[in-house]
PDB file of C-alpha atoms in Angstrom:
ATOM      1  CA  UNK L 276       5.934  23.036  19.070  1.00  0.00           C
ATOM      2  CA  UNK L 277       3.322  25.979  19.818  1.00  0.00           C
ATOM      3  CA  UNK L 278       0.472  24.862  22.203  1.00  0.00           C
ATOM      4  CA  UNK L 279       2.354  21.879  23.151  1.00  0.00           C
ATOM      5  CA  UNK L 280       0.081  19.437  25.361  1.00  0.00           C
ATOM      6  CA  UNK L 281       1.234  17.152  28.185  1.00  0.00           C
ATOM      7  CA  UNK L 282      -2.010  14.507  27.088  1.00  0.00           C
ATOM      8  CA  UNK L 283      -0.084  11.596  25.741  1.00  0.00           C
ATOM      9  CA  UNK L 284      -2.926  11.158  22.812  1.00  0.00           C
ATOM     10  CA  UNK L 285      -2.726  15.162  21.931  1.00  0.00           C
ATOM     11  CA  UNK L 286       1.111  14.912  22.254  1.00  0.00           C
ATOM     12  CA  UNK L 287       1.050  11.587  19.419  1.00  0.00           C
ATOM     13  CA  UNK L 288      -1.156  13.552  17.344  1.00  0.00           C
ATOM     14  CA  UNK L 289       0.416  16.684  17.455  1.00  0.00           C
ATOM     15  CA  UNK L 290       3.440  14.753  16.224  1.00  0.00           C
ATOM     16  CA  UNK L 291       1.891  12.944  13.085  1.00  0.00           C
ATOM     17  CA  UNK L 292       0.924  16.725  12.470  1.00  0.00           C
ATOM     18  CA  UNK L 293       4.820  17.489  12.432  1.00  0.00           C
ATOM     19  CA  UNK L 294       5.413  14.458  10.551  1.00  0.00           C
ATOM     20  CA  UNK L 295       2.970  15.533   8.162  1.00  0.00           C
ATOM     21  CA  UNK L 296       4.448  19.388   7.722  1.00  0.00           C
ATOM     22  CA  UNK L 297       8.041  17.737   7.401  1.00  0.00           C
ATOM     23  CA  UNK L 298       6.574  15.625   4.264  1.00  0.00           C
ATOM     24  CA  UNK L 299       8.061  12.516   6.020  1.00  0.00           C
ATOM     25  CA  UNK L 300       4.220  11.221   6.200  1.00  0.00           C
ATOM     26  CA  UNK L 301       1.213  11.084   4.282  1.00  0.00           C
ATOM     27  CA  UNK L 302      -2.160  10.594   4.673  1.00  0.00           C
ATOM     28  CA  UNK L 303      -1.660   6.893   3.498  1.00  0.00           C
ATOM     29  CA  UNK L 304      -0.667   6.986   7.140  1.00  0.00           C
ATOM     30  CA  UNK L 305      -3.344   7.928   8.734  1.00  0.00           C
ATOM     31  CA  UNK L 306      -5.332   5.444   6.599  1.00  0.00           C
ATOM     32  CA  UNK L 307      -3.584   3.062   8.585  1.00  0.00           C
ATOM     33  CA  UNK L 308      -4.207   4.517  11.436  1.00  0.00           C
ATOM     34  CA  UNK L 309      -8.184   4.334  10.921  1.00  0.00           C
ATOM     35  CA  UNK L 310      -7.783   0.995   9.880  1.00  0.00           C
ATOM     36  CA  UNK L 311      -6.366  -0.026  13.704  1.00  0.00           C
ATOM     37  CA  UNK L 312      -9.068   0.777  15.278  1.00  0.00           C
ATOM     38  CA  UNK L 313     -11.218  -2.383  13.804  1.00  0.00           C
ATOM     39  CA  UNK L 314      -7.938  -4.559  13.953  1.00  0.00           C
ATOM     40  CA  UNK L 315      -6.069  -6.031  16.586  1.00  0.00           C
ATOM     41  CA  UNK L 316      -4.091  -3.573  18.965  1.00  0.00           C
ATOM     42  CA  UNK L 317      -0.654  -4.523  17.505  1.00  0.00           C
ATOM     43  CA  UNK L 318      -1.973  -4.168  14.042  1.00  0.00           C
ATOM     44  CA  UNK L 319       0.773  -0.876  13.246  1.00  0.00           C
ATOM     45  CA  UNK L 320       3.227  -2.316  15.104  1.00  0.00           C
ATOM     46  CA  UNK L 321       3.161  -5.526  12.880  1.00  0.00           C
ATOM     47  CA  UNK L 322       2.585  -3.076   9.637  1.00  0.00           C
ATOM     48  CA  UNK L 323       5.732  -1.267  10.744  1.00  0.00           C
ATOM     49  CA  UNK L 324       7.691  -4.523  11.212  1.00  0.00           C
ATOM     50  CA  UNK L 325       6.718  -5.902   7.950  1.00  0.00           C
ATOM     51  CA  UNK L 326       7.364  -2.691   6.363  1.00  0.00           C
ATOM     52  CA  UNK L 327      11.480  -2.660   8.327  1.00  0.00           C
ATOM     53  CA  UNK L 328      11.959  -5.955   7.361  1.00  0.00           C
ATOM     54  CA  UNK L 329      10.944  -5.694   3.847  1.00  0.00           C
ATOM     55  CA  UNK L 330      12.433  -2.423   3.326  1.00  0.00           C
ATOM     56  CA  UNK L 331      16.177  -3.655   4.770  1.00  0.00           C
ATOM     57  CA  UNK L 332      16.047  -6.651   2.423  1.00  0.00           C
ATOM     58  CA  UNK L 333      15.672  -4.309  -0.491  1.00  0.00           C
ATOM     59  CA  UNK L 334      18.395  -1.842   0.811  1.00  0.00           C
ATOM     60  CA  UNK L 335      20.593  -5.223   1.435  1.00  0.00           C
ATOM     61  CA  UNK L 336      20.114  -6.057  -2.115  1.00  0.00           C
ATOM     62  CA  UNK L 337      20.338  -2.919  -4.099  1.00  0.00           C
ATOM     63  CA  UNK L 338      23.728  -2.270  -2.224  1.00  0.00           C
ATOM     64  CA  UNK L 339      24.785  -5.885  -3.385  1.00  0.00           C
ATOM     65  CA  UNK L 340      23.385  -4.574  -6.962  1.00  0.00           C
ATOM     66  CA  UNK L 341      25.272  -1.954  -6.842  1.00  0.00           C
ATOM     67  CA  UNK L 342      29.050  -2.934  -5.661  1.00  0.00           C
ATOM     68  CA  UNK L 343      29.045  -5.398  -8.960  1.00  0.00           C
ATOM     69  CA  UNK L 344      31.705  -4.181 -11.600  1.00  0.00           C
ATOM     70  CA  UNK L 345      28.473  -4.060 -13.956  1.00  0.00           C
ATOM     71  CA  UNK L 346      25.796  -2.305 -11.859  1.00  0.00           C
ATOM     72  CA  UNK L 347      23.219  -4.880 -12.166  1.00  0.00           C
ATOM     73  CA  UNK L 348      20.185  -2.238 -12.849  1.00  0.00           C
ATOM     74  CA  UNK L 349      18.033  -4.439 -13.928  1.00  0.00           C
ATOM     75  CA  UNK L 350      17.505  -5.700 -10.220  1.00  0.00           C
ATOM     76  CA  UNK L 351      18.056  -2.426  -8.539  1.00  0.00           C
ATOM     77  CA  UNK L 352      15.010  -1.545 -10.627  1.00  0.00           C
ATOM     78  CA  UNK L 353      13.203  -4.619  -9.625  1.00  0.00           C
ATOM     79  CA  UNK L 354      13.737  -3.839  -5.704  1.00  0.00           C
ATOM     80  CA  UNK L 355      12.885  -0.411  -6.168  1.00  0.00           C
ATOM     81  CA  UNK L 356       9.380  -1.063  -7.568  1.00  0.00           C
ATOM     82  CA  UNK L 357       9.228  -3.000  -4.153  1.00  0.00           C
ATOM     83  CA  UNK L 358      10.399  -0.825  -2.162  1.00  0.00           C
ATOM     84  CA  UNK L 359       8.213   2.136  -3.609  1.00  0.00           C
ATOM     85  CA  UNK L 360       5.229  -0.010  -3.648  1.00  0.00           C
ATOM     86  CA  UNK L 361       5.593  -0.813   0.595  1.00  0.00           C
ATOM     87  CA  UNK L 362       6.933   2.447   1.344  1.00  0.00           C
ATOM     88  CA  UNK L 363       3.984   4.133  -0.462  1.00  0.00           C
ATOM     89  CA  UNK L 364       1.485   1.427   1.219  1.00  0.00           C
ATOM     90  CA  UNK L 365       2.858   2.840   4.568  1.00  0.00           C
ATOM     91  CA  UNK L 366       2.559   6.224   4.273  1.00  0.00           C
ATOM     92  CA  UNK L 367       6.736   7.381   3.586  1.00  0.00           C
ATOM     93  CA  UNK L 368       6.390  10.275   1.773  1.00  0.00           C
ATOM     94  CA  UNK L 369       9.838  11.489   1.242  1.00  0.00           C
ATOM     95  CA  UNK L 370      11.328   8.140   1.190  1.00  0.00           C
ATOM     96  CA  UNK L 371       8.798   7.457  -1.671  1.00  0.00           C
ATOM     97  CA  UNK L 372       9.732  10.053  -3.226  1.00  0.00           C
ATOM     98  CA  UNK L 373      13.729   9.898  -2.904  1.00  0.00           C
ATOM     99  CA  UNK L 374      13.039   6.010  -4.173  1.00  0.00           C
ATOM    100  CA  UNK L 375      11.175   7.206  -7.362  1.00  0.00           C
ATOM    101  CA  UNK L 376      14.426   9.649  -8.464  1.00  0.00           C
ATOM    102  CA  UNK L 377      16.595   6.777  -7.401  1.00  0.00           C
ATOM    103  CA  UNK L 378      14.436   5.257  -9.866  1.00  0.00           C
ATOM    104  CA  UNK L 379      14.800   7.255 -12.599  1.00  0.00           C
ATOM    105  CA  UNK L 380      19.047   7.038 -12.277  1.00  0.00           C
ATOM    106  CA  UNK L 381      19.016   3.413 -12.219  1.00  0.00           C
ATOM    107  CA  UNK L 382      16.763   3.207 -15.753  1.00  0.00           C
ATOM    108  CA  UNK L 383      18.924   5.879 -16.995  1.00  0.00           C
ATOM    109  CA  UNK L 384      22.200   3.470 -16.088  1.00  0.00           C
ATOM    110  CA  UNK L 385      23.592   6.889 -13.916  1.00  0.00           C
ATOM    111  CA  UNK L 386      26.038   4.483 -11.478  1.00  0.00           C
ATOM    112  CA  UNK L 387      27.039   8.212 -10.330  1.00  0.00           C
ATOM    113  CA  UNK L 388      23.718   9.317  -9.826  1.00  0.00           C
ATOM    114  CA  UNK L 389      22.845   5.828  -8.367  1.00  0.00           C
ATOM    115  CA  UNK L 390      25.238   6.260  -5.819  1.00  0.00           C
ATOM    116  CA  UNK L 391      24.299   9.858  -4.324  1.00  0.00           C
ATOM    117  CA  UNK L 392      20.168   9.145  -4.651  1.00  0.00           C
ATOM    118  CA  UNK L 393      20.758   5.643  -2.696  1.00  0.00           C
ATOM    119  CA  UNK L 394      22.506   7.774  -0.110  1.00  0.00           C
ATOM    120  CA  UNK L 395      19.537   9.701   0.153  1.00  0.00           C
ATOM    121  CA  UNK L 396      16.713   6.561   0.201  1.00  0.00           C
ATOM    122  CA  UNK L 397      18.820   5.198   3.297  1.00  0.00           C
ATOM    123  CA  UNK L 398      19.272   8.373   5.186  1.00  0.00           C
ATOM    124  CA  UNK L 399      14.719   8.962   4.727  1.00  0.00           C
ATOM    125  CA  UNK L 400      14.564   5.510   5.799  1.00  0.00           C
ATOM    126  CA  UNK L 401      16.135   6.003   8.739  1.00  0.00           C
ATOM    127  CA  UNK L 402      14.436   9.310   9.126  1.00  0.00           C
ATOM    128  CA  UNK L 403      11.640   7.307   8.897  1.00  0.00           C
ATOM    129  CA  UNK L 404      12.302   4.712  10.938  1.00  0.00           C
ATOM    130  CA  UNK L 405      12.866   6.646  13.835  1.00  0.00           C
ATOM    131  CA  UNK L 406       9.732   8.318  12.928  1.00  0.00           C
ATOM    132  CA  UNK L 407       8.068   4.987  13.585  1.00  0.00           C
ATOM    133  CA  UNK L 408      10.146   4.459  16.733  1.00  0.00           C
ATOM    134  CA  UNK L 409       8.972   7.462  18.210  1.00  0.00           C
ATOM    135  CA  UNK L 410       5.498   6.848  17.192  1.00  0.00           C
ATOM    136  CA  UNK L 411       5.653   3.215  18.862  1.00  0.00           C
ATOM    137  CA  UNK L 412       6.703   4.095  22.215  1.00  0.00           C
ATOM    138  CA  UNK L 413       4.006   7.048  22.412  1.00  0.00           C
ATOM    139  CA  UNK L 414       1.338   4.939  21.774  1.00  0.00           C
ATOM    140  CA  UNK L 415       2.836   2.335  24.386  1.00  0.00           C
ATOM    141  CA  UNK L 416       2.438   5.365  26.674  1.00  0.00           C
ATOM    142  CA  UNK L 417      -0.848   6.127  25.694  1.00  0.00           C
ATOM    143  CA  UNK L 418      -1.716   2.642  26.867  1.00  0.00           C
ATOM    144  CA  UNK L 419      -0.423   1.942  29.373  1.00  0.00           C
ATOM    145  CA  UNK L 420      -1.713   5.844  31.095  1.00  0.00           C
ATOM    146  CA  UNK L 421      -5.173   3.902  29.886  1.00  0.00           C
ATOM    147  CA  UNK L 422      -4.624   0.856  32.269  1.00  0.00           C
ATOM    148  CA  UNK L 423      -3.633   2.682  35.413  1.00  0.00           C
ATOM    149  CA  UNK L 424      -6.392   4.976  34.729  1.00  0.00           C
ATOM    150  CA  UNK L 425      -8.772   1.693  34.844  1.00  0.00           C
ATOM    151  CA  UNK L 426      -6.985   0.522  37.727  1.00  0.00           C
ATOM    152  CA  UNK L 427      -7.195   3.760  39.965  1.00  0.00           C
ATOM    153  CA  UNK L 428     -11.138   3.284  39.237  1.00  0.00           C
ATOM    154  CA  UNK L 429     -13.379   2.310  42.364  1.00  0.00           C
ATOM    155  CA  UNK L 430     -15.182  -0.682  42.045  1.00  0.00           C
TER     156      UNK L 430
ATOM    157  CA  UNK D 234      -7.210   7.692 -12.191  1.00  0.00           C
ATOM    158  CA  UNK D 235      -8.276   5.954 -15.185  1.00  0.00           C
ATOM    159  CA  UNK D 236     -11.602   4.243 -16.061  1.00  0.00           C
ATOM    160  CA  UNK D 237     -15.200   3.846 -17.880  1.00  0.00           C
ATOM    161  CA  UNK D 238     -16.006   7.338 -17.173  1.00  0.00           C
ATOM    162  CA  UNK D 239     -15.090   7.160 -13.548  1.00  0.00           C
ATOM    163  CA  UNK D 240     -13.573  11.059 -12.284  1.00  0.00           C
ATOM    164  CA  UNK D 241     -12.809  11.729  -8.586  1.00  0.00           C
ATOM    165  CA  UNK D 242     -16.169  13.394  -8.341  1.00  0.00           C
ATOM    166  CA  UNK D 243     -18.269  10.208  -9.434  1.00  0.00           C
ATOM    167  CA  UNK D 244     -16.575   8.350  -6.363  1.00  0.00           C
ATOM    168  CA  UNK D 245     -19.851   8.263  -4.398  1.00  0.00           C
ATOM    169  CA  UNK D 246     -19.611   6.438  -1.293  1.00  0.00           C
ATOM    170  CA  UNK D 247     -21.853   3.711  -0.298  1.00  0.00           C
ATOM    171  CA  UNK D 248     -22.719   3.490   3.057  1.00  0.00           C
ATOM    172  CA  UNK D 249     -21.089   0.727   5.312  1.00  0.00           C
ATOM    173  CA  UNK D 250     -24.019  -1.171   5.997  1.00  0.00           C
ATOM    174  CA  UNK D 251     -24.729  -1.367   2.334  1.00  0.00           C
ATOM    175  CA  UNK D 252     -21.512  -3.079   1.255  1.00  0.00           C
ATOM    176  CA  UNK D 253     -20.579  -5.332   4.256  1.00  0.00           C
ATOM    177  CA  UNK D 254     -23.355  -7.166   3.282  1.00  0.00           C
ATOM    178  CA  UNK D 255     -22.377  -8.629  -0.365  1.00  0.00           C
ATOM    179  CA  UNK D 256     -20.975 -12.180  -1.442  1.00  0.00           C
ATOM    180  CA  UNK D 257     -18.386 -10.525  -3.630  1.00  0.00           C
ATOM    181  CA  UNK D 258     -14.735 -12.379  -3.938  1.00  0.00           C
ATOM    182  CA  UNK D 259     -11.283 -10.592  -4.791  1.00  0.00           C
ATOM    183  CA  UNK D 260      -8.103 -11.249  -5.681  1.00  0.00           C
ATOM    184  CA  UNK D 261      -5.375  -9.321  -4.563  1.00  0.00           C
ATOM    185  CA  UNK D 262      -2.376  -9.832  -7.320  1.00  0.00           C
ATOM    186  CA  UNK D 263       0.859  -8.075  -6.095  1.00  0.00           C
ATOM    187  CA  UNK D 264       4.318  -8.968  -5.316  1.00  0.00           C
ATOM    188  CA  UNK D 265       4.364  -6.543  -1.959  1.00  0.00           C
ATOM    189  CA  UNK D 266       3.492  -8.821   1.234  1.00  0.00           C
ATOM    190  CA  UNK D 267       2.505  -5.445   2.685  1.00  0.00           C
ATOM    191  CA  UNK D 268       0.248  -4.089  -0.036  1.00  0.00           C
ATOM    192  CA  UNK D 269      -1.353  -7.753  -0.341  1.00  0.00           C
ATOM    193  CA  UNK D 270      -2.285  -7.341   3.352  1.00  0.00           C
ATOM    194  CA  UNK D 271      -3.391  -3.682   2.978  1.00  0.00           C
ATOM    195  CA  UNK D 272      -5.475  -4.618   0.135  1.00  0.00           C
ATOM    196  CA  UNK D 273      -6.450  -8.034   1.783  1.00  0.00           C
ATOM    197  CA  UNK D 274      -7.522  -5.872   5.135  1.00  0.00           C
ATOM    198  CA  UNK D 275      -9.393  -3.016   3.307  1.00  0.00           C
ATOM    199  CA  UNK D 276     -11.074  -5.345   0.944  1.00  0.00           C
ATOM    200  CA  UNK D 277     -12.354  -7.767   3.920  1.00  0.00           C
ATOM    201  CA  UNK D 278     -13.328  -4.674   5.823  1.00  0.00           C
ATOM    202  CA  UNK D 279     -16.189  -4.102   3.025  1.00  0.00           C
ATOM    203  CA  UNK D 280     -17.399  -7.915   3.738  1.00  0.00           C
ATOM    204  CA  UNK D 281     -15.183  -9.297   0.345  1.00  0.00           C
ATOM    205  CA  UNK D 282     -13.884 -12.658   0.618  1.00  0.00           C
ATOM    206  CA  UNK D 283      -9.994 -12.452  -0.398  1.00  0.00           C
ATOM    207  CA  UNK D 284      -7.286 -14.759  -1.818  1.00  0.00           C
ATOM    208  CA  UNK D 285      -4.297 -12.970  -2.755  1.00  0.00           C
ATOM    209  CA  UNK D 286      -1.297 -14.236  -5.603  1.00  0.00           C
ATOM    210  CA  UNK D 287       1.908 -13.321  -5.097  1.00  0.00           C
ATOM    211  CA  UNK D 288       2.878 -12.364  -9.392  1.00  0.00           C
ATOM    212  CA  UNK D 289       0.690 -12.698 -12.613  1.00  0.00           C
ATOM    213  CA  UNK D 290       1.394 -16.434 -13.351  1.00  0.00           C
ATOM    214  CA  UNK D 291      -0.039 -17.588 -10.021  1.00  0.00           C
ATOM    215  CA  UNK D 292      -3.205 -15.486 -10.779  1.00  0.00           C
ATOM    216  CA  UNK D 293      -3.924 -17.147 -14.384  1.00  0.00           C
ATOM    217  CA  UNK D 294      -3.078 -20.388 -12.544  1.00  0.00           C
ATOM    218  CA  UNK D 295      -5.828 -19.717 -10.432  1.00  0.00           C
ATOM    219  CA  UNK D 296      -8.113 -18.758 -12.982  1.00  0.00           C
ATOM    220  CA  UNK D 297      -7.028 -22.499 -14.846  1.00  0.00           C
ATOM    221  CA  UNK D 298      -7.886 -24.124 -11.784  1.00  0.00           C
ATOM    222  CA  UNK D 299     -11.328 -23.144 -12.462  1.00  0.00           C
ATOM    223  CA  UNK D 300     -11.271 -20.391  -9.455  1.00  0.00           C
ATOM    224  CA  UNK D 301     -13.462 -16.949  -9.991  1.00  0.00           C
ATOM    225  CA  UNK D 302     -13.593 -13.967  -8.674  1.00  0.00           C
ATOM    226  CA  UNK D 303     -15.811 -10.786  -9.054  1.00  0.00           C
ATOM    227  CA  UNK D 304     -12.773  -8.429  -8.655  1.00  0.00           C
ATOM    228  CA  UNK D 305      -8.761  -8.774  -9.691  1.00  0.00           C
ATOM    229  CA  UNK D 306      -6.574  -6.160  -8.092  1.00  0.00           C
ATOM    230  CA  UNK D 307      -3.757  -6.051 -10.012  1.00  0.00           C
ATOM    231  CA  UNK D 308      -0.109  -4.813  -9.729  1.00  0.00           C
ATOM    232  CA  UNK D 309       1.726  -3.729 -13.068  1.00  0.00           C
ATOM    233  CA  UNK D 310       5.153  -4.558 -12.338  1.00  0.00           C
ATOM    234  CA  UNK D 311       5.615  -7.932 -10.849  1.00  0.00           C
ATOM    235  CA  UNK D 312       8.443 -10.749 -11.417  1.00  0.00           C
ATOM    236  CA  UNK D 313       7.141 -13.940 -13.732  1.00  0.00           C
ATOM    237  CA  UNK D 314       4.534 -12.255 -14.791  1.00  0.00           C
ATOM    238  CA  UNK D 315       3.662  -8.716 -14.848  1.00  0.00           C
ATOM    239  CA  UNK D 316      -0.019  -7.166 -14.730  1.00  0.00           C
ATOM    240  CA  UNK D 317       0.022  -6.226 -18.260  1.00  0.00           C
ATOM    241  CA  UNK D 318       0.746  -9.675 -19.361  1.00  0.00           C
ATOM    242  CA  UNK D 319      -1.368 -11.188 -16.659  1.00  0.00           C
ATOM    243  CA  UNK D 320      -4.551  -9.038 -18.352  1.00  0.00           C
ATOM    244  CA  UNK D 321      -3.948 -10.025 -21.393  1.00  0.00           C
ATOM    245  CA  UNK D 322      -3.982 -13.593 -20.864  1.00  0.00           C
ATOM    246  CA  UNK D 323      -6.830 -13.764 -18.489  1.00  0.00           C
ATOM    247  CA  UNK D 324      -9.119 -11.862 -20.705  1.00  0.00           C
ATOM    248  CA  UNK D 325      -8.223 -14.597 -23.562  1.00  0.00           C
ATOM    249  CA  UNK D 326      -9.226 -16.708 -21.647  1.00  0.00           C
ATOM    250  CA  UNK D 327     -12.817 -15.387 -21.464  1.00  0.00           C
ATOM    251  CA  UNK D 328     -12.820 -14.118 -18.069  1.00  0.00           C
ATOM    252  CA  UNK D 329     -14.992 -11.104 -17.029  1.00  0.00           C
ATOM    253  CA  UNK D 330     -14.252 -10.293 -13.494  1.00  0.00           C
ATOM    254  CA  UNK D 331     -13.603  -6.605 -13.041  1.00  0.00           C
ATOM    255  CA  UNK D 332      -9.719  -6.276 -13.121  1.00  0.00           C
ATOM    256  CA  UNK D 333      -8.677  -3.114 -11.442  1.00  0.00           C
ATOM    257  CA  UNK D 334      -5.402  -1.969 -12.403  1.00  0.00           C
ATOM    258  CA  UNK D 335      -3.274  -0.811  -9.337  1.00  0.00           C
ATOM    259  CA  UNK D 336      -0.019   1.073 -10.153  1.00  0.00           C
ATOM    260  CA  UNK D 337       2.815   3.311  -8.824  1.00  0.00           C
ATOM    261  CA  UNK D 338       2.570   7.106  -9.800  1.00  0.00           C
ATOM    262  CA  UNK D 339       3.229   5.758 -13.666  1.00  0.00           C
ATOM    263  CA  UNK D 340       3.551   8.610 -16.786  1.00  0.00           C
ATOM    264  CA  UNK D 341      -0.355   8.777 -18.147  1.00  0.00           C
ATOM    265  CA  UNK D 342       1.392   6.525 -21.218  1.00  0.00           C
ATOM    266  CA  UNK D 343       1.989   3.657 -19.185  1.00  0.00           C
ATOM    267  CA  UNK D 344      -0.860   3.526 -17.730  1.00  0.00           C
ATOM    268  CA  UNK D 345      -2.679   3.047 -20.904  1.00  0.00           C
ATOM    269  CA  UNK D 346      -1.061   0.471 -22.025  1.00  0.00           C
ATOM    270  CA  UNK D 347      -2.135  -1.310 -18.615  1.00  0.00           C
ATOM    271  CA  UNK D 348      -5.751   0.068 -19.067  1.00  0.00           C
ATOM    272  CA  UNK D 349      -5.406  -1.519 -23.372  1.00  0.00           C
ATOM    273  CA  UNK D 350      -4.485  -4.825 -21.858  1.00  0.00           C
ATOM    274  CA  UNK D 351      -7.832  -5.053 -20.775  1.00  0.00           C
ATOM    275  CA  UNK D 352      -8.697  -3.389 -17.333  1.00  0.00           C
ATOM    276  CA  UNK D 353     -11.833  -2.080 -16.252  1.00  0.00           C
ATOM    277  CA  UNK D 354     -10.436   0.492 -14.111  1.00  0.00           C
ATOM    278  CA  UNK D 355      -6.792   1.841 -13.164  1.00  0.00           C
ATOM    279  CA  UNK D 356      -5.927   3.530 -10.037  1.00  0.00           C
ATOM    280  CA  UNK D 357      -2.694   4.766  -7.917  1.00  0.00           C
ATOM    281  CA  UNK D 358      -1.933   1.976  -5.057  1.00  0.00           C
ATOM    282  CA  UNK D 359      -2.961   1.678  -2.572  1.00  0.00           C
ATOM    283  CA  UNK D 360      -6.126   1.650  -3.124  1.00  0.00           C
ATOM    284  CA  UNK D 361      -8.276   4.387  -0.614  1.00  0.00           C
ATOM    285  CA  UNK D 362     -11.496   3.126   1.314  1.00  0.00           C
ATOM    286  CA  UNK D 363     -13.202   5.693  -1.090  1.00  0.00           C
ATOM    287  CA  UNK D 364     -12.022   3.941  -4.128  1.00  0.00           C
ATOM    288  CA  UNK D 365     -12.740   0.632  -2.723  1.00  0.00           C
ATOM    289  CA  UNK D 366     -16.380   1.798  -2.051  1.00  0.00           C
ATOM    290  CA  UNK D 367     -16.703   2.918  -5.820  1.00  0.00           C
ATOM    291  CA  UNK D 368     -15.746  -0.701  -6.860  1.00  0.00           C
ATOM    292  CA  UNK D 369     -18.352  -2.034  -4.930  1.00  0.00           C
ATOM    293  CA  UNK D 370     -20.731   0.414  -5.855  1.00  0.00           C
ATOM    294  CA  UNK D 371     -20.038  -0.974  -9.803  1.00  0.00           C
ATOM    295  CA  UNK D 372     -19.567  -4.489  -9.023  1.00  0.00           C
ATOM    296  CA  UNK D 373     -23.674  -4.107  -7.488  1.00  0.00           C
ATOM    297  CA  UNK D 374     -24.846  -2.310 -10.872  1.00  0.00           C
ATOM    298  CA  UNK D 375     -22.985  -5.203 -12.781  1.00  0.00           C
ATOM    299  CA  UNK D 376     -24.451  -7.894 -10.527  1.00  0.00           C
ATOM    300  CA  UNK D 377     -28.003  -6.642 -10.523  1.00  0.00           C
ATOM    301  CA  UNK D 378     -27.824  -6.117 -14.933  1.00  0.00           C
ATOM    302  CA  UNK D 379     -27.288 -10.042 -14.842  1.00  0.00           C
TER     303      UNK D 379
END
């Protein structure tokens, strides 16, 4: 990364730049992130939970959907529209987007097509994911530099 | 974006001061737990009271119950009882909140059919601070007409 920065809050935001570039976030993100700063201090960590949780009950379902002898589409549908709808809320870009082609296979009745797309929804959730991870633990840095910065203050 | 005129470039923010201090109510209709709490967080941000409904049925419910509201966010696609439906049946019933459709990035088609059913306004989910701003901005003019 040119003009890389060893400030923990530069380094975080020079990341959600990269995130950004690499299409795996969008400014629905950094919506969020604006949003913090009036809510409690583990407001994106609980966003990001919800968002996991939600997200792997989908997967969990649509993979049930799918291993039927009839493809139950009907419901793969259904958990897609929920799956876009928190994955857009949170700022996924390309798992948004891999979730609306899934989309389009599964009202189409492509169990091929189904197959390879769902691949791809799982592999940008992970991407994203890790995304998150890696977002988490900066920001845990970024705090805790904060507090021994307060405590290294004379009284 | 789809609305009584409304074009990205009549989106003029109010300032904060301006809308924190309203006794507007909402309803936040949507089967996501995450975009009811996005919605319920933005909305309460701009000094909105908020209930949220988890599918169309339990909004009309609410609406039975003899609850109001100045503004209905609604989701199109939602088990029981989709937005479309949902519309429909509220505005049957007589009621003349401002329902804001909120969709997915739907073909301009289906989005008319959600804006026929009897919206006042349809817009991409979630909903921006700008957009949410807007709202208020038209919920004031419609307040101060009455």
């Amino acid at each position: 990364m040119a003009g890389s920065s060893t400030d923990p809050t530069q380094q975080l935001n020079d990341y959600i730049r990269t995130m950004h570039d690499q299409g795996i976030l969008d400014d629905k993100f950094d919506q969020l992130l604006a949003l913090r700063r009036e809510q409690n201090p583990r407001f994106i960590n609980e966003l990001i939970s919800m968002f996991t949780n939600d997200a792997e009950a989908c997967i969990a379902e649509i993979t049930n959907a799918l291993s039927l002898t009839e493809v139950d589409f009907s419901t793969i549908i259904t958990k897609l529209h929920q799956l876009k709808g928190s994955t857009s809320g949170i700022g996924g870009h390309r798992m948004y987007q891999a979730c609306c082609e899934f989309r389009v296979a599964a009202a189409d009745g492509d169990k091929d097509r189904c197959d390879e797309l769902f691949l791809r929804v799982k592999e940008e959730f992970n991407t994203l994911k890790q995304c998150f991870d890696s977002i988490s633990e900066m920001r845990r840095n970024i705090i805790s530099n904060g507090t021994r910065r307060r405590r290294r203050r004379p009284l | 974006m789809s609305g009584n005129g409304a074009s990205s470039s009549s989106l003029n923010m109010i300032s904060g001061e301006d809308v924190v201090n309203n006794n507007f109510s909402a309803l936040v209709v949507d089967d996501s737990p995450l975009l009811r709490l996005l919605h319920d967080i933005h909305l309460k941000k701009y000094g909105l009271k908020v209930q949220v409904a988890e599918n169309g049925k339990v909004a009309v419910d609410l609406f039975h119950l003899g609850a109001s509201f100045d503004l209905v966010l609604m989701d199109k696609e939602m088990p029981v009882m989709n937005g479309v439906e949902a519309t429909k049946e509220l505005r049957a019933m007589g009621v003349t909140s401002m329902i804001v459709g909120v969709t997915s990035k739907d073909g301009p088609g289906e989005q008319q059919a959600f804006m026929e059913a009897g919206l006042d306004y349809c817009f991409e989910k979630p909903l921006t601070p700008e957009i949410i701003s807007f709202l208020l901005e038209e919920l004031n003019k419609h307040h101060n007409k009455d």
